[in-house]
Amino acid sequence: MHRTSRISILLVTLLFLYLPVLVLVIYSFNDARLSMQWSGFTLRWYGELFSSREHVRAILNTLTVSLTSTLVATVLGTLLAWGLYRYQFRGKRWLETLVYLPVVIPDILMAVALLLFYAVLQARLGKTTIILSHISFQVSFVVLTVRGRLLHFPYELVEAARDLGAGVWATLREVYWPLLRPGILSGAALAFSLSVDDFIITYFTAGGGDSTLPVYIYSMIRRGVTPEINALSTLMLVVSFLALWASARYVRRQAAGR
């Protein structure tokens, strides 16, 4: 296949995948409320987002859930990745299999399983159950990201630091953290973007008034697509993109520095 043909196929594929997203972003700046005709550029819909209590509550809920679950999942995922990498213990293979489950099973199955679990516990659905549900799948992505970093971890530097008299905290600060930081931050950025975008698991485990942006947008779409929906969706897209872009940029800078 000629190079020109390969490039053409790539461009058509990218256009097919991202043209609807581009249209959504463009029409979030359209001055018309209901018409699909372009009526002029405006930022009015973004202003109205923050003038509505419901919109602001959904945004704050999303940030609270995503930041909290990401912080907890990053700590737990990093510790679990280190334990799987450094130690041998009975049941390790089964634990490694369990780590992959949230990655490979359909979201709908995990959502139903979590809902049944909360029903057995008679737990009240709300922001807490959403956070716990997000942690349950975020941990796996953090583990896989950090563990990939650990595969090339120079453990001899740790031994050298100990031979030179470094204590536990000094070794952690001067050896572990600089070497593992890119993997940990990449895992955190990935976990955050997954939490912000999640709909199915959040929909099943959310209580009344605790909806995040994806669930809130779904409830708005049932009444018809409006420019506010386009603006909300664009904001979600920008936040997710910035998180992944910052993570990738940081990793590249660290690699170039080494």
mmCIF file of C-alpha atoms in Angstrom:
data_model
loop_
_atom_site.group_PDB
_atom_site.id
_atom_site.type_symbol
_atom_site.label_atom_id
_atom_site.label_comp_id
_atom_site.label_asym_id
_atom_site.label_seq_id
_atom_site.Cartn_x
_atom_site.Cartn_y
_atom_site.Cartn_z
ATOM 1 C CA MET A 1 0.000 0.000 0.000
ATOM 2 C CA HIS A 2 1.371 3.405 -0.987
ATOM 3 C CA ARG A 3 2.202 5.981 1.665
ATOM 4 C CA THR A 4 -0.434 8.362 0.285
ATOM 5 C CA SER A 5 -3.131 5.686 0.627
ATOM 6 C CA ARG A 6 -2.134 4.988 4.223
ATOM 7 C CA ILE A 7 -2.276 8.678 5.070
ATOM 8 C CA SER A 8 -5.686 8.987 3.410
ATOM 9 C CA ILE A 9 -7.061 6.057 5.385
ATOM 10 C CA LEU A 10 -5.675 7.562 8.591
ATOM 11 C CA LEU A 11 -7.247 10.963 7.891
ATOM 12 C CA VAL A 12 -10.647 9.431 7.028
ATOM 13 C CA THR A 13 -10.558 7.356 10.234
ATOM 14 C CA LEU A 14 -9.660 10.361 12.380
ATOM 15 C CA LEU A 15 -12.367 12.420 10.681
ATOM 16 C CA PHE A 16 -14.948 9.693 11.339
ATOM 17 C CA LEU A 17 -13.972 9.483 15.005
ATOM 18 C CA TYR A 18 -13.561 13.150 15.880
ATOM 19 C CA LEU A 19 -15.831 15.093 13.522
ATOM 20 C CA PRO A 20 -18.901 14.703 15.822
ATOM 21 C CA VAL A 21 -16.812 15.988 18.748
ATOM 22 C CA LEU A 22 -15.647 18.940 16.671
ATOM 23 C CA VAL A 23 -19.228 19.776 15.670
ATOM 24 C CA LEU A 24 -20.287 19.651 19.334
ATOM 25 C CA VAL A 25 -17.511 22.058 20.322
ATOM 26 C CA ILE A 26 -18.282 24.468 17.469
ATOM 27 C CA TYR A 27 -22.002 24.601 18.242
ATOM 28 C CA SER A 28 -21.312 25.337 21.904
ATOM 29 C CA PHE A 29 -20.378 28.827 20.595
ATOM 30 C CA ASN A 30 -23.441 29.156 18.341
ATOM 31 C CA ASP A 31 -25.686 32.120 19.180
ATOM 32 C CA ALA A 32 -28.873 30.216 18.206
ATOM 33 C CA ARG A 33 -30.561 28.192 20.943
ATOM 34 C CA LEU A 34 -32.426 25.575 18.890
ATOM 35 C CA SER A 35 -31.414 26.044 15.252
ATOM 36 C CA MET A 36 -28.619 23.941 13.758
ATOM 37 C CA GLN A 37 -27.811 26.934 11.559
ATOM 38 C CA TRP A 38 -24.834 29.053 12.538
ATOM 39 C CA SER A 39 -26.152 32.357 13.876
ATOM 40 C CA GLY A 40 -22.952 33.952 15.117
ATOM 41 C CA PHE A 41 -20.244 33.471 17.729
ATOM 42 C CA THR A 42 -21.104 33.828 21.424
ATOM 43 C CA LEU A 43 -19.856 32.843 24.888
ATOM 44 C CA ARG A 44 -23.345 33.286 26.351
ATOM 45 C CA TRP A 45 -23.933 29.573 26.984
ATOM 46 C CA TYR A 46 -20.765 29.245 29.032
ATOM 47 C CA GLY A 47 -21.861 32.205 31.132
ATOM 48 C CA GLU A 48 -25.262 30.635 31.710
ATOM 49 C CA LEU A 49 -23.613 27.420 32.907
ATOM 50 C CA PHE A 50 -22.260 29.153 35.998
ATOM 51 C CA SER A 51 -25.405 31.176 36.597
ATOM 52 C CA SER A 52 -27.518 28.045 37.139
ATOM 53 C CA ARG A 53 -27.474 26.335 40.541
ATOM 54 C CA GLU A 54 -28.070 22.915 39.015
ATOM 55 C CA HIS A 55 -25.186 23.296 36.574
ATOM 56 C CA VAL A 56 -22.807 24.502 39.282
ATOM 57 C CA ARG A 57 -23.881 21.688 41.632
ATOM 58 C CA ALA A 58 -23.183 19.078 38.936
ATOM 59 C CA ILE A 59 -19.763 20.599 38.229
ATOM 60 C CA LEU A 60 -18.851 20.723 41.940
ATOM 61 C CA ASN A 61 -20.070 17.150 42.441
ATOM 62 C CA THR A 62 -17.913 16.017 39.529
ATOM 63 C CA LEU A 63 -14.808 17.764 40.878
ATOM 64 C CA THR A 64 -15.400 16.468 44.413
ATOM 65 C CA VAL A 65 -15.920 12.875 43.286
ATOM 66 C CA SER A 66 -13.073 12.854 40.764
ATOM 67 C CA LEU A 67 -10.452 14.545 42.945
ATOM 68 C CA THR A 68 -11.270 12.486 46.049
ATOM 69 C CA SER A 69 -11.440 9.139 44.255
ATOM 70 C CA THR A 70 -8.275 9.919 42.270
ATOM 71 C CA LEU A 71 -6.305 10.759 45.410
ATOM 72 C CA VAL A 72 -7.368 7.564 47.209
ATOM 73 C CA ALA A 73 -6.967 5.363 44.121
ATOM 74 C CA THR A 74 -3.492 6.758 43.421
ATOM 75 C CA VAL A 75 -2.265 5.972 46.947
ATOM 76 C CA LEU A 76 -3.827 2.491 47.026
ATOM 77 C CA GLY A 77 -2.823 1.679 43.450
ATOM 78 C CA THR A 78 0.793 2.730 44.005
ATOM 79 C CA LEU A 79 1.091 0.646 47.176
ATOM 80 C CA LEU A 80 -0.517 -2.361 45.481
ATOM 81 C CA ALA A 81 1.735 -2.048 42.431
ATOM 82 C CA TRP A 82 4.802 -1.945 44.675
ATOM 83 C CA GLY A 83 3.625 -4.978 46.651
ATOM 84 C CA LEU A 84 2.997 -7.001 43.493
ATOM 85 C CA TYR A 85 6.377 -6.016 42.096
ATOM 86 C CA ARG A 86 8.538 -6.441 45.184
ATOM 87 C CA TYR A 87 7.097 -9.381 47.140
ATOM 88 C CA GLN A 88 6.155 -12.998 46.587
ATOM 89 C CA PHE A 89 3.169 -14.328 48.532
ATOM 90 C CA ARG A 90 0.448 -16.923 48.312
ATOM 91 C CA GLY A 91 -2.434 -15.846 46.086
ATOM 92 C CA LYS A 92 -0.360 -13.291 44.175
ATOM 93 C CA ARG A 93 -1.432 -14.671 40.804
ATOM 94 C CA TRP A 94 -5.108 -14.447 41.778
ATOM 95 C CA LEU A 95 -4.630 -10.875 42.966
ATOM 96 C CA GLU A 96 -2.981 -9.943 39.667
ATOM 97 C CA THR A 97 -5.984 -11.411 37.844
ATOM 98 C CA LEU A 98 -8.374 -9.379 39.992
ATOM 99 C CA VAL A 99 -6.461 -6.201 39.138
ATOM 100 C CA TYR A 100 -7.236 -6.737 35.440
ATOM 101 C CA LEU A 101 -10.960 -7.419 35.963
ATOM 102 C CA PRO A 102 -12.181 -3.776 36.091
ATOM 103 C CA VAL A 103 -10.220 -3.126 32.889
ATOM 104 C CA VAL A 104 -11.632 -6.002 30.821
ATOM 105 C CA ILE A 105 -15.202 -6.529 32.089
ATOM 106 C CA PRO A 106 -18.032 -4.369 30.652
ATOM 107 C CA ASP A 107 -18.934 -1.300 32.704
ATOM 108 C CA ILE A 108 -22.576 -2.383 32.900
ATOM 109 C CA LEU A 109 -21.626 -5.615 34.698
ATOM 110 C CA MET A 110 -19.499 -3.762 37.200
ATOM 111 C CA ALA A 111 -22.226 -1.182 37.744
ATOM 112 C CA VAL A 112 -24.866 -3.856 38.457
ATOM 113 C CA ALA A 113 -22.464 -5.723 40.755
ATOM 114 C CA LEU A 114 -21.749 -2.551 42.747
ATOM 115 C CA LEU A 115 -25.434 -1.714 42.979
ATOM 116 C CA LEU A 116 -26.226 -5.206 44.304
ATOM 117 C CA PHE A 117 -23.341 -4.912 46.768
ATOM 118 C CA TYR A 118 -24.703 -1.629 48.153
ATOM 119 C CA ALA A 119 -28.189 -3.151 48.310
ATOM 120 C CA VAL A 120 -26.894 -6.063 50.407
ATOM 121 C CA LEU A 121 -25.180 -3.589 52.738
ATOM 122 C CA GLN A 122 -28.349 -1.445 52.741
ATOM 123 C CA ALA A 123 -26.139 1.549 51.995
ATOM 124 C CA ARG A 124 -27.738 4.833 51.022
ATOM 125 C CA LEU A 125 -26.809 5.782 47.465
ATOM 126 C CA GLY A 126 -25.105 9.137 47.231
ATOM 127 C CA LYS A 127 -21.789 10.880 46.775
ATOM 128 C CA THR A 128 -19.989 8.374 49.022
ATOM 129 C CA THR A 129 -21.094 5.370 46.976
ATOM 130 C CA ILE A 130 -20.074 7.126 43.762
ATOM 131 C CA ILE A 131 -16.588 7.811 45.145
ATOM 132 C CA LEU A 132 -16.163 4.224 46.341
ATOM 133 C CA SER A 133 -17.364 2.917 42.975
ATOM 134 C CA HIS A 134 -14.918 5.093 41.078
ATOM 135 C CA ILE A 135 -12.053 4.002 43.322
ATOM 136 C CA SER A 136 -12.916 0.364 42.598
ATOM 137 C CA PHE A 137 -12.035 0.740 38.896
ATOM 138 C CA GLN A 138 -9.492 3.566 39.121
ATOM 139 C CA VAL A 139 -7.137 1.500 41.292
ATOM 140 C CA SER A 140 -6.589 -1.025 38.499
ATOM 141 C CA PHE A 141 -5.488 1.631 36.002
ATOM 142 C CA VAL A 142 -3.111 3.177 38.538
ATOM 143 C CA VAL A 143 -1.634 -0.247 39.344
ATOM 144 C CA LEU A 144 -1.021 -1.050 35.676
ATOM 145 C CA THR A 145 0.558 2.354 34.996
ATOM 146 C CA VAL A 146 2.830 2.340 38.057
ATOM 147 C CA ARG A 147 3.747 -1.308 37.596
ATOM 148 C CA GLY A 148 4.868 -0.575 34.052
ATOM 149 C CA ARG A 149 7.218 2.001 35.523
ATOM 150 C CA LEU A 150 8.461 -0.479 38.129
ATOM 151 C CA LEU A 151 9.509 -2.976 35.463
ATOM 152 C CA HIS A 152 12.489 -0.709 34.746
ATOM 153 C CA PHE A 153 13.096 0.364 38.341
ATOM 154 C CA PRO A 154 16.841 0.324 39.235
ATOM 155 C CA TYR A 155 16.607 -1.263 42.669
ATOM 156 C CA GLU A 156 20.398 -1.157 42.997
ATOM 157 C CA LEU A 157 20.062 2.588 43.667
ATOM 158 C CA VAL A 158 18.014 1.802 46.755
ATOM 159 C CA GLU A 159 20.667 -0.596 47.980
ATOM 160 C CA ALA A 160 23.377 1.987 47.288
ATOM 161 C CA ALA A 161 21.456 4.634 49.246
ATOM 162 C CA ARG A 162 21.156 2.283 52.216
ATOM 163 C CA ASP A 163 24.855 1.433 52.041
ATOM 164 C CA LEU A 164 25.612 5.154 52.206
ATOM 165 C CA GLY A 165 23.539 5.486 55.374
ATOM 166 C CA ALA A 166 20.255 6.858 54.023
ATOM 167 C CA GLY A 167 17.274 6.168 56.243
ATOM 168 C CA VAL A 168 13.824 5.026 55.166
ATOM 169 C CA TRP A 169 12.425 8.525 54.615
ATOM 170 C CA ALA A 170 15.561 9.797 52.892
ATOM 171 C CA THR A 171 15.494 6.818 50.507
ATOM 172 C CA LEU A 172 11.820 7.363 49.849
ATOM 173 C CA ARG A 173 12.324 11.065 49.140
ATOM 174 C CA GLU A 174 15.566 10.922 47.161
ATOM 175 C CA VAL A 175 15.276 7.594 45.292
ATOM 176 C CA TYR A 176 11.759 6.154 45.169
ATOM 177 C CA TRP A 177 9.804 9.343 44.568
ATOM 178 C CA PRO A 178 11.915 10.852 41.721
ATOM 179 C CA LEU A 179 11.986 7.537 39.849
ATOM 180 C CA LEU A 180 8.349 6.586 40.363
ATOM 181 C CA ARG A 181 6.864 10.081 40.112
ATOM 182 C CA PRO A 182 6.186 10.026 36.329
ATOM 183 C CA GLY A 183 4.325 6.708 36.581
ATOM 184 C CA ILE A 184 2.350 7.788 39.643
ATOM 185 C CA LEU A 185 1.310 11.117 38.115
ATOM 186 C CA SER A 186 0.421 9.447 34.813
ATOM 187 C CA GLY A 187 -1.744 6.929 36.656
ATOM 188 C CA ALA A 188 -3.408 9.739 38.612
ATOM 189 C CA ALA A 189 -4.148 11.722 35.436
ATOM 190 C CA LEU A 190 -5.618 8.648 33.757
ATOM 191 C CA ALA A 191 -7.720 7.838 36.831
ATOM 192 C CA PHE A 192 -8.984 11.436 36.999
ATOM 193 C CA SER A 193 -10.004 11.515 33.327
ATOM 194 C CA LEU A 194 -11.810 8.174 33.664
ATOM 195 C CA SER A 195 -13.693 9.431 36.717
ATOM 196 C CA VAL A 196 -14.748 12.695 35.050
ATOM 197 C CA ASP A 197 -16.052 10.848 31.971
ATOM 198 C CA ASP A 198 -17.720 7.888 33.689
ATOM 199 C CA PHE A 199 -21.460 7.559 33.144
ATOM 200 C CA ILE A 200 -22.666 3.965 33.548
ATOM 201 C CA ILE A 201 -21.200 3.179 36.977
ATOM 202 C CA THR A 202 -22.107 6.639 38.276
ATOM 203 C CA TYR A 203 -25.669 6.346 36.957
ATOM 204 C CA PHE A 204 -26.239 3.078 38.838
ATOM 205 C CA THR A 205 -24.654 4.176 42.128
ATOM 206 C CA ALA A 206 -25.767 7.813 42.389
ATOM 207 C CA GLY A 207 -28.471 9.070 44.690
ATOM 208 C CA GLY A 208 -30.859 11.939 44.122
ATOM 209 C CA GLY A 209 -29.141 15.314 43.818
ATOM 210 C CA ASP A 210 -25.641 13.816 43.659
ATOM 211 C CA SER A 211 -25.304 13.470 39.893
ATOM 212 C CA THR A 212 -22.004 14.158 38.181
ATOM 213 C CA LEU A 213 -21.759 15.925 34.826
ATOM 214 C CA PRO A 214 -22.239 12.840 32.581
ATOM 215 C CA VAL A 215 -25.420 11.817 34.438
ATOM 216 C CA TYR A 216 -26.651 15.406 34.545
ATOM 217 C CA ILE A 217 -26.049 15.842 30.802
ATOM 218 C CA TYR A 218 -27.980 12.628 30.132
ATOM 219 C CA SER A 219 -30.960 13.941 32.097
ATOM 220 C CA MET A 220 -30.818 17.195 30.095
ATOM 221 C CA ILE A 221 -30.617 15.422 26.733
ATOM 222 C CA ARG A 222 -33.942 13.674 27.384
ATOM 223 C CA ARG A 223 -35.552 17.130 27.207
ATOM 224 C CA GLY A 224 -33.742 18.016 24.000
ATOM 225 C CA VAL A 225 -30.245 19.051 22.964
ATOM 226 C CA THR A 226 -29.498 22.667 23.900
ATOM 227 C CA PRO A 227 -26.357 24.836 23.651
ATOM 228 C CA GLU A 228 -25.834 24.419 27.419
ATOM 229 C CA ILE A 229 -25.364 20.676 26.846
ATOM 230 C CA ASN A 230 -22.801 21.395 24.162
ATOM 231 C CA ALA A 231 -20.987 23.778 26.499
ATOM 232 C CA LEU A 232 -20.995 21.295 29.395
ATOM 233 C CA SER A 233 -19.732 18.516 27.137
ATOM 234 C CA THR A 234 -17.000 20.777 25.806
ATOM 235 C CA LEU A 235 -15.866 21.610 29.336
ATOM 236 C CA MET A 236 -15.667 17.893 30.180
ATOM 237 C CA LEU A 237 -13.668 17.281 27.015
ATOM 238 C CA VAL A 238 -11.236 20.104 27.811
ATOM 239 C CA VAL A 239 -10.684 18.968 31.407
ATOM 240 C CA SER A 240 -10.006 15.370 30.360
ATOM 241 C CA PHE A 241 -7.704 16.464 27.544
ATOM 242 C CA LEU A 242 -5.730 18.818 29.780
ATOM 243 C CA ALA A 243 -5.229 16.126 32.430
ATOM 244 C CA LEU A 244 -3.860 13.631 29.900
ATOM 245 C CA TRP A 245 -1.825 16.275 28.059
ATOM 246 C CA ALA A 246 -0.191 17.511 31.275
ATOM 247 C CA SER A 247 0.648 13.945 32.270
ATOM 248 C CA ALA A 248 2.185 13.102 28.883
ATOM 249 C CA ARG A 249 4.149 16.367 28.809
ATOM 250 C CA TYR A 250 5.520 15.748 32.291
ATOM 251 C CA VAL A 251 6.612 12.212 31.426
ATOM 252 C CA ARG A 252 8.373 13.448 28.267
ATOM 253 C CA ARG A 253 10.187 16.162 30.213
ATOM 254 C CA GLN A 254 11.313 13.662 32.825
ATOM 255 C CA ALA A 255 12.587 11.304 30.126
ATOM 256 C CA ALA A 256 14.437 14.144 28.375
ATOM 257 C CA GLY A 257 15.977 15.218 31.690
ATOM 258 C CA ARG A 258 17.354 11.752 32.313
#
